[in-house]
Coordinates of N, CA and C in Angstrom, one line a residue:
M8 N 74.6 82.8 80.2 CA 75.5 82.0 79.3 C 75.0 80.6 79.2
P9 N 73.9 80.3 78.4 CA 73.4 79.0 78.4 C 74.3 77.9 77.8
H10 N 75.3 78.3 77.0 CA 76.2 77.4 76.3 C 77.6 77.6 76.7
Q11 N 77.9 77.7 78.0 CA 79.2 77.9 78.5 C 80.1 76.8 78.0
E12 N 81.3 77.1 77.4 CA 82.2 76.1 76.9 C 83.4 76.0 77.8
E13 N 83.8 77.0 78.5 CA 85.0 77.0 79.4 C 84.7 77.3 80.8
L14 N 85.3 76.6 81.7 CA 85.2 76.9 83.1 C 86.1 78.0 83.5
S15 N 87.3 78.1 82.8 CA 88.3 79.1 83.1 C 88.0 80.4 82.5
N16 N 87.9 81.5 83.3 CA 87.7 82.9 82.8 C 86.5 82.9 81.8
P17 N 85.3 82.4 82.1 CA 84.3 82.3 81.1 C 83.8 83.6 80.6
Y18 N 84.1 84.7 81.2 CA 83.6 86.0 80.8 C 84.7 86.7 79.9
G19 N 85.8 86.0 79.7 CA 86.8 86.6 78.8 C 87.4 87.9 79.3
M20 N 87.7 88.0 80.6 CA 88.3 89.2 81.2 C 89.8 89.3 80.8
D21 N 90.3 90.5 80.9 CA 91.6 90.9 80.4 C 92.7 90.1 81.1
T22 N 93.4 89.3 80.4 CA 94.5 88.5 81.0 C 95.9 89.2 80.9
D23 N 95.9 90.5 80.5 CA 97.1 91.3 80.5 C 96.9 92.6 81.1
C24 N 96.1 92.6 82.2 CA 95.8 93.8 82.9 C 97.1 94.5 83.4
Q25 N 97.1 95.8 83.3 CA 98.3 96.6 83.7 C 97.9 97.7 84.8
H26 N 96.8 97.5 85.4 CA 96.3 98.5 86.3 C 97.2 98.7 87.6
C27 N 97.9 97.6 87.9 CA 98.7 97.6 89.1 C 100.2 97.3 88.7
P28 N 101.0 98.3 88.4 CA 102.3 98.1 87.9 C 103.2 97.2 88.7
A29 N 103.1 97.3 90.0 CA 103.9 96.5 90.9 C 103.6 95.0 90.8
L30 N 102.3 94.7 90.6 CA 101.9 93.3 90.4 C 102.2 92.8 89.0
A31 N 102.0 93.7 88.0 CA 102.3 93.3 86.6 C 103.7 92.9 86.4
E32 N 104.6 93.6 87.1 CA 106.0 93.3 87.0 C 106.5 92.0 87.6
C33 N 105.8 91.5 88.6 CA 106.2 90.3 89.3 C 105.3 89.0 89.1
R34 N 104.2 89.2 88.6 CA 103.2 88.1 88.4 C 103.7 87.1 87.3
D35 N 103.2 85.9 87.4 CA 103.4 85.0 86.3 C 102.2 85.0 85.4
R36 N 101.0 85.2 85.9 CA 99.8 85.3 85.1 C 98.7 85.9 86.0
V37 N 97.7 86.4 85.3 CA 96.4 86.9 85.9 C 95.5 85.7 86.1
V38 N 95.0 85.6 87.4 CA 94.1 84.5 87.7 C 92.7 85.0 87.8
H39 N 91.9 84.9 86.8 CA 90.5 85.3 86.8 C 89.6 84.2 87.4
G40 N 88.3 84.4 87.4 CA 87.4 83.5 88.0 C 87.3 82.2 87.2
Y41 N 86.8 81.1 87.9 CA 86.7 79.8 87.3 C 85.4 79.1 87.8
G42 N 84.7 78.5 86.9 CA 83.5 77.7 87.4 C 82.3 77.9 86.6
D43 N 81.2 77.7 87.2 CA 79.9 77.8 86.5 C 79.4 79.2 86.4
A44 N 79.3 79.7 85.2 CA 79.0 81.1 85.0 C 77.6 81.5 85.4
E45 N 76.7 80.5 85.7 CA 75.4 80.8 86.2 C 75.2 80.2 87.7
A46 N 76.3 80.1 88.4 CA 76.3 79.5 89.7 C 75.4 80.2 90.7
E47 N 74.9 79.5 91.6 CA 74.2 80.1 92.8 C 75.2 80.3 93.9
V48 N 76.3 79.7 93.9 CA 77.3 79.9 95.0 C 78.6 80.5 94.4
L49 N 79.1 81.6 95.0 CA 80.4 82.2 94.6 C 81.3 82.1 95.8
V50 N 82.6 81.7 95.6 CA 83.6 81.6 96.6 C 84.6 82.6 96.3
L51 N 84.9 83.5 97.3 CA 85.8 84.6 97.1 C 87.0 84.6 98.0
G52 N 88.2 84.7 97.5 CA 89.4 84.8 98.3 C 90.0 86.2 98.1
A53 N 91.1 86.5 98.8 CA 91.8 87.8 98.7 C 92.6 87.9 97.4
A54 N 93.5 86.9 97.2 CA 94.4 86.9 96.1 C 94.9 85.5 95.8
P55 N 95.4 85.3 94.6 CA 95.9 83.9 94.2 C 97.1 83.5 95.1
S56 N 97.1 82.2 95.4 CA 98.3 81.6 96.1 C 99.3 81.3 95.0
A57 N 100.5 80.8 95.4 CA 101.4 80.4 94.4 C 100.9 79.2 93.6
G58 N 100.2 78.3 94.2 CA 99.6 77.2 93.5 C 98.6 77.6 92.5
A59 N 97.7 78.6 92.9 CA 96.7 79.0 91.9 C 97.3 79.8 90.8
E60 N 98.4 80.5 91.1 CA 99.1 81.2 90.0 C 99.7 80.2 89.0
R61 N 100.2 79.1 89.5 CA 100.8 78.1 88.7 C 99.7 77.4 87.8
T62 N 98.6 77.1 88.3 CA 97.5 76.4 87.6 C 96.7 77.4 86.8
G63 N 96.6 78.6 87.2 CA 95.6 79.6 86.6 C 94.2 79.4 87.1
V64 N 94.0 78.6 88.1 CA 92.6 78.3 88.6 C 92.6 78.7 90.1
P65 N 91.6 79.5 90.5 CA 91.5 79.8 92.0 C 91.4 78.6 92.9
F66 N 92.0 78.7 94.0 CA 91.9 77.6 95.1 C 92.3 76.2 94.6
T67 N 93.4 76.2 93.8 CA 94.0 74.9 93.4 C 95.5 75.0 93.5
G68 N 96.2 73.9 93.3 CA 97.6 73.8 93.1 C 98.4 73.7 94.4
D69 N 97.7 73.7 95.6 CA 98.5 73.5 96.8 C 97.6 73.0 97.9
E70 N 98.1 72.7 99.1 CA 97.3 72.1 100.1 C 96.2 72.9 100.6
P71 N 96.4 74.3 100.8 CA 95.2 75.1 101.2 C 94.1 75.0 100.2
G72 N 94.5 75.1 98.9 CA 93.4 75.0 97.9 C 92.7 73.7 97.9
E73 N 93.4 72.6 98.2 CA 92.8 71.3 98.3 C 91.7 71.2 99.5
R74 N 92.0 72.0 100.5 CA 91.0 72.1 101.6 C 89.7 72.6 101.2
I75 N 89.7 73.6 100.4 CA 88.4 74.2 100.0 C 87.8 73.3 98.9
Q76 N 88.6 72.7 98.1 CA 88.1 71.8 97.0 C 87.4 70.6 97.7
R77 N 88.0 70.1 98.8 CA 87.3 69.0 99.6 C 86.0 69.5 100.1
V78 N 85.9 70.7 100.6 CA 84.6 71.3 101.1 C 83.6 71.3 99.9
L79 N 84.0 71.8 98.8 CA 83.1 71.9 97.6 C 82.7 70.5 97.2
G80 N 83.6 69.5 97.3 CA 83.2 68.1 96.9 C 82.2 67.6 97.9
D81 N 82.4 67.8 99.2 CA 81.5 67.4 100.3 C 80.1 68.0 100.1
L82 N 80.0 69.2 99.5 CA 78.7 69.9 99.3 C 78.1 69.6 98.0
G83 N 78.7 68.7 97.2 CA 78.2 68.3 95.9 C 78.4 69.4 94.8
L84 N 79.4 70.3 95.0 CA 79.6 71.3 94.1 C 80.9 71.1 93.2
S85 N 81.6 70.0 93.5 CA 82.7 69.6 92.6 C 82.6 68.1 92.4
R86 N 82.9 67.7 91.2 CA 82.9 66.2 90.9 C 84.4 65.7 90.6
S87 N 85.3 66.4 91.1 CA 86.7 66.1 90.9 C 87.5 65.8 92.2
P88 N 88.6 65.1 92.2 CA 89.4 64.9 93.4 C 89.9 66.3 93.9
A89 N 90.1 66.4 95.2 CA 90.5 67.7 95.7 C 91.8 68.3 95.2
D90 N 92.7 67.4 94.6 CA 94.0 67.9 94.1 C 93.9 68.2 92.6
A91 N 92.7 68.2 92.0 CA 92.7 68.4 90.6 C 93.0 69.9 90.3
D92 N 93.8 70.1 89.2 CA 94.2 71.4 88.8 C 93.1 72.2 88.1
E93 N 92.2 71.4 87.5 CA 91.0 72.0 86.8 C 89.8 71.2 87.2
P94 N 89.3 71.5 88.4 CA 88.2 70.8 88.9 C 86.9 71.0 88.1
D95 N 86.1 69.9 88.1 CA 84.8 70.0 87.5 C 83.7 70.5 88.5
L96 N 83.6 71.9 88.4 CA 82.7 72.5 89.4 C 81.3 72.6 88.8
Q97 N 80.3 72.5 89.7 CA 78.9 72.5 89.3 C 78.2 73.5 90.3
N98 N 77.6 74.5 89.7 CA 76.8 75.5 90.5 C 77.7 76.3 91.5
V99 N 78.9 76.4 91.2 CA 79.8 77.2 92.1 C 80.8 77.9 91.2
Y100 N 81.2 79.1 91.6 CA 82.2 79.9 90.8 C 83.2 80.4 91.8
T101 N 84.5 80.3 91.5 CA 85.6 80.7 92.4 C 86.3 81.9 91.8
T102 N 86.7 82.9 92.7 CA 87.4 84.1 92.2 C 88.1 84.8 93.4
Y103 N 88.7 85.9 93.0 CA 89.5 86.6 94.0 C 89.2 88.1 94.0
L104 N 89.5 88.8 95.1 CA 89.4 90.3 95.1 C 90.5 90.8 94.1
T105 N 91.7 90.3 94.2 CA 92.7 90.7 93.3 C 93.2 89.5 92.5
R106 N 93.5 89.7 91.2 CA 93.8 88.6 90.3 C 95.3 88.3 90.1
C107 N 96.1 89.1 90.7 CA 97.6 88.9 90.6 C 98.2 88.6 91.9
R108 N 99.3 87.8 91.9 CA 100.0 87.5 93.2 C 101.3 88.2 93.3
H109 N 101.5 88.8 94.5 CA 102.8 89.4 94.8 C 103.5 88.3 95.7
P110 N 104.7 87.9 95.4 CA 105.3 86.8 96.1 C 105.7 87.2 97.5
E111 N 105.7 88.4 97.9 CA 106.2 88.8 99.2 C 105.1 89.4 100.1
R112 N 103.9 89.7 99.6 CA 102.9 90.4 100.5 C 101.5 90.1 99.9
G113 N 100.6 90.5 100.7 CA 99.2 90.5 100.3 C 98.8 91.7 99.5
P114 N 97.6 91.8 99.0 CA 97.2 92.9 98.1 C 97.0 94.2 99.0
T115 N 97.4 95.3 98.4 CA 97.1 96.6 99.0 C 95.7 97.1 98.8
D116 N 95.2 98.1 99.5 CA 93.9 98.6 99.3 C 93.7 99.1 97.9
E117 N 94.8 99.8 97.4 CA 94.7 100.3 96.1 C 94.5 99.2 95.0
E118 N 95.3 98.1 95.2 CA 95.2 97.0 94.3 C 93.8 96.3 94.3
V119 N 93.2 96.3 95.5 CA 91.8 95.7 95.6 C 90.9 96.7 94.9
R120 N 91.0 98.0 95.0 CA 90.2 98.9 94.3 C 90.4 98.8 92.8
N121 N 91.6 98.6 92.4 CA 91.9 98.5 90.9 C 91.2 97.3 90.3
C122 N 91.1 96.3 91.1 CA 90.5 95.0 90.6 C 89.0 94.9 90.8
D123 N 88.4 95.9 91.5 CA 87.0 95.8 91.9 C 86.1 95.7 90.7
A124 N 86.5 96.3 89.5 CA 85.6 96.2 88.4 C 85.4 94.8 87.9
F125 N 86.5 94.0 88.0 CA 86.4 92.6 87.6 C 85.4 91.8 88.5
L126 N 85.5 92.0 89.9 CA 84.6 91.3 90.8 C 83.2 91.8 90.7
T127 N 83.0 93.1 90.6 CA 81.7 93.7 90.4 C 81.0 93.1 89.2
A128 N 81.7 93.0 88.1 CA 81.1 92.5 86.9 C 80.7 91.0 87.1
E129 N 81.6 90.2 87.7 CA 81.3 88.8 88.0 C 80.0 88.7 88.9
V130 N 80.0 89.5 89.9 CA 78.8 89.4 90.8 C 77.5 89.7 90.1
R131 N 77.6 90.8 89.3 CA 76.4 91.2 88.5 C 76.0 90.1 87.5
M132 N 76.9 89.6 86.8 CA 76.6 88.6 85.8 C 76.2 87.2 86.3
I133 N 76.8 86.8 87.4 CA 76.5 85.5 88.0 C 75.2 85.7 88.8
N134 N 75.1 86.8 89.5 CA 73.9 87.0 90.4 C 73.8 85.9 91.4
P135 N 74.8 85.6 92.2 CA 74.8 84.5 93.1 C 73.7 84.6 94.2
E136 N 73.3 83.5 94.7 CA 72.5 83.5 95.9 C 73.3 83.4 97.2
L137 N 74.4 82.8 97.2 CA 75.3 82.6 98.3 C 76.7 83.0 98.0
I138 N 77.4 83.8 98.8 CA 78.8 84.1 98.6 C 79.6 83.6 99.9
V139 N 80.6 82.9 99.6 CA 81.5 82.4 100.6 C 82.8 83.3 100.6
P140 N 82.9 84.3 101.5 CA 84.2 85.0 101.6 C 85.2 84.2 102.5
V141 N 86.3 83.9 101.9 CA 87.3 83.1 102.6 C 88.4 84.0 103.2
G142 N 88.3 84.1 104.5 CA 89.3 85.0 105.3 C 88.8 86.4 105.5
Q143 N 89.5 87.1 106.4 CA 89.1 88.4 106.9 C 89.0 89.4 105.8
R144 N 90.0 89.4 104.9 CA 90.1 90.5 103.8 C 88.9 90.4 102.9
A145 N 88.5 89.2 102.5 CA 87.4 89.0 101.6 C 86.1 89.4 102.3
L146 N 86.0 89.0 103.6 CA 84.7 89.3 104.3 C 84.6 90.8 104.5
E147 N 85.6 91.5 104.9 CA 85.5 92.9 105.0 C 85.2 93.6 103.7
A148 N 85.8 93.2 102.6 CA 85.5 93.8 101.3 C 84.0 93.7 100.9
L149 N 83.4 92.5 101.2 CA 82.0 92.3 100.9 C 81.1 93.2 101.8
A150 N 81.6 93.3 103.0 CA 80.8 94.1 104.0 C 80.6 95.5 103.5
I151 N 81.6 96.1 103.0 CA 81.5 97.5 102.5 C 80.4 97.7 101.5
E152 N 80.3 96.8 100.6 CA 79.4 97.0 99.4 C 78.1 96.3 99.6
Y153 N 78.1 95.2 100.3 CA 76.9 94.3 100.2 C 76.2 94.0 101.5
T154 N 76.6 94.7 102.6 CA 75.9 94.5 103.9 C 75.7 95.8 104.5
T155 N 74.9 95.9 105.6 CA 74.6 97.1 106.3 C 75.5 97.2 107.5
R156 N 76.4 96.2 107.7 CA 77.3 96.3 108.9 C 78.6 96.9 108.5
A157 N 79.3 97.5 109.5 CA 80.6 98.1 109.3 C 81.6 96.9 109.1
P158 N 82.6 97.1 108.2 CA 83.6 96.1 108.0 C 84.3 95.6 109.3
D159 N 84.6 96.6 110.2 CA 85.4 96.2 111.4 C 84.5 95.5 112.4
S160 N 83.2 95.3 112.1 CA 82.3 94.5 113.0 C 82.4 93.0 112.7
F161 N 83.0 92.7 111.6 CA 83.1 91.3 111.2 C 84.4 90.7 111.7
D162 N 84.4 89.4 112.1 CA 85.6 88.6 112.4 C 85.4 87.3 111.7
A163 N 86.3 87.0 110.8 CA 86.1 85.7 110.0 C 86.2 84.5 110.9
D164 N 87.0 84.5 111.9 CA 87.0 83.3 112.8 C 85.7 83.2 113.5
A165 N 85.2 84.3 114.1 CA 83.9 84.2 114.8 C 82.7 83.9 114.0
E166 N 82.7 84.4 112.7 CA 81.6 84.3 111.8 C 81.7 83.0 111.0
H167 N 82.8 82.2 111.1 CA 82.9 81.0 110.4 C 81.8 80.1 110.6
A168 N 81.3 79.5 109.5 CA 80.2 78.5 109.5 C 78.9 79.2 110.1
T169 N 78.6 80.4 109.7 CA 77.4 81.1 110.1 C 76.8 81.6 108.8
T170 N 75.6 82.2 108.9 CA 75.0 82.9 107.7 C 74.7 84.3 108.1
V171 N 75.2 85.2 107.2 CA 75.0 86.6 107.3 C 74.2 87.2 106.2
R172 N 73.1 87.9 106.5 CA 72.3 88.4 105.4 C 73.0 89.6 104.7
G173 N 73.0 89.4 103.4 CA 73.6 90.5 102.5 C 72.5 91.2 101.8
R174 N 72.9 92.0 100.8 CA 71.9 92.7 100.0 C 71.7 91.9 98.7
G175 N 70.6 91.1 98.8 CA 70.3 90.3 97.6 C 70.8 88.9 97.7
F176 N 71.7 88.5 98.7 CA 72.2 87.2 98.8 C 72.6 87.0 100.3
E177 N 73.1 85.8 100.6 CA 73.6 85.5 101.9 C 75.1 85.3 101.9
L178 N 75.8 85.7 102.9 CA 77.2 85.4 103.1 C 77.4 84.2 104.0
L179 N 78.3 83.3 103.6 CA 78.7 82.2 104.4 C 80.1 82.3 104.7
P180 N 80.5 83.1 105.7 CA 82.0 83.3 106.0 C 82.7 82.0 106.3
M181 N 84.0 82.0 105.8 CA 84.9 80.9 106.1 C 86.2 81.4 106.6
K182 N 86.8 80.7 107.6 CA 88.1 81.1 108.0 C 89.1 81.1 106.9
A183 N 90.2 81.9 107.1 CA 91.3 81.8 106.1 C 91.8 80.4 106.0
L184 N 92.2 80.0 104.8 CA 92.5 78.6 104.5 C 93.7 78.1 105.3
G185 N 94.6 79.0 105.6 CA 95.8 78.7 106.4 C 95.4 78.3 107.9
D186 N 94.3 78.8 108.3 CA 93.8 78.5 109.7 C 92.7 77.4 109.7
L187 N 92.3 76.9 108.6 CA 91.1 76.0 108.5 C 91.6 74.6 108.9
T188 N 91.1 74.1 110.0 CA 91.4 72.7 110.4 C 90.3 71.8 109.8
D189 N 90.6 70.5 109.9 CA 89.6 69.5 109.4 C 88.2 69.7 110.1
A190 N 88.3 70.0 111.4 CA 87.1 70.2 112.2 C 86.4 71.5 111.8
D191 N 87.1 72.5 111.4 CA 86.5 73.7 110.9 C 85.8 73.5 109.6
A192 N 86.5 72.7 108.7 CA 85.9 72.4 107.4 C 84.6 71.6 107.6
D193 N 84.6 70.6 108.5 CA 83.4 69.8 108.7 C 82.3 70.6 109.3
R194 N 82.6 71.6 110.2 CA 81.6 72.4 110.7 C 81.0 73.3 109.7
F195 N 81.8 73.8 108.7 CA 81.3 74.6 107.6 C 80.3 73.8 106.8
V196 N 80.8 72.6 106.4 CA 79.9 71.7 105.5 C 78.6 71.4 106.3
E197 N 78.7 71.1 107.5 CA 77.5 70.8 108.3 C 76.5 72.0 108.3
H198 N 77.1 73.2 108.5 CA 76.2 74.3 108.6 C 75.5 74.6 107.3
V199 N 76.2 74.5 106.2 CA 75.6 74.7 104.9 C 74.6 73.6 104.6
R200 N 74.9 72.4 104.8 CA 73.9 71.3 104.6 C 72.6 71.5 105.4
E201 N 72.8 71.7 106.7 CA 71.7 71.7 107.6 C 70.9 73.0 107.7
N202 N 71.6 74.1 107.4 CA 70.9 75.4 107.6 C 70.7 76.2 106.4
V203 N 71.4 75.8 105.3 CA 71.2 76.6 104.0 C 70.6 75.7 102.9
F204 N 71.3 74.6 102.6 CA 70.8 73.8 101.5 C 69.5 73.1 101.9
S205 N 69.2 73.0 103.1 CA 68.0 72.3 103.6 C 66.7 73.1 103.4
R206 N 66.9 74.4 103.1 CA 65.8 75.3 102.9 C 65.8 76.0 101.5
D207 N 64.8 76.8 101.2 CA 64.9 77.5 99.9 C 65.6 78.8 100.2
Y208 N 66.9 78.9 99.9 CA 67.7 80.1 100.1 C 67.6 81.0 98.9
R209 N 66.9 80.6 97.8 CA 67.0 81.4 96.6 C 66.1 82.6 96.7
Q210 N 66.6 83.7 96.1 CA 65.9 84.9 96.1 C 65.1 85.0 94.7
T211 N 64.2 86.0 94.6 CA 63.5 86.1 93.3 C 64.3 87.1 92.5
K212 N 65.1 86.5 91.5 CA 66.0 87.3 90.7 C 65.8 87.0 89.2
G213 N 64.8 86.3 88.9 CA 64.6 86.0 87.4 C 65.5 84.9 86.9
R214 N 66.1 84.1 87.9 CA 67.0 83.1 87.5 C 66.3 81.9 86.8
R215 N 67.0 81.3 85.8 CA 66.4 80.1 85.2 C 66.4 79.0 86.2
S216 N 65.4 78.2 86.2 CA 65.4 77.0 87.1 C 66.4 76.0 86.7
R217 N 67.0 75.3 87.7 CA 68.0 74.3 87.4 C 67.4 72.9 87.3

């Protein structure tokens, strides 16, 4: 997408998806991916928060979202204040396993499977070099498809601020935002700067040079 015009849902995915009736009945809106459609970094959460559902933009609209936006800013991937509802993201794309919020619970396994086509399409089109799974659910979901390790061998808290080799990219696990302290965020930023961005992490994928 050399002439991307919109950061919000740049691939034009279905905003009236009805695959999960229980979610379609209670959601305010579908929250698809947001950011640079040719990004080298993809940030993945489990499901939209109330704030993200309000703004329509992943990881915005509330204090937990501001935590990750501050991390992106510290890494040079955002040029906006952490509390921006529509951040100016550069070389990063943010998205979820499931695109609809249930006000009383997290996503079911069936709902994650129903939404998998959206995520798979994004991963294939973006072809990221680095994926940041935020929290245990996102980390386990990526393990099934994109690593050789069993999902139950991963612990998001223990793997936080480390690098895990995936199939064609690297995983940079992050703790769930509700558990992420300032010290945890600083440790993640330090790891990425010193152990990832300091070297050539790019794979040979036919990507245009930036």
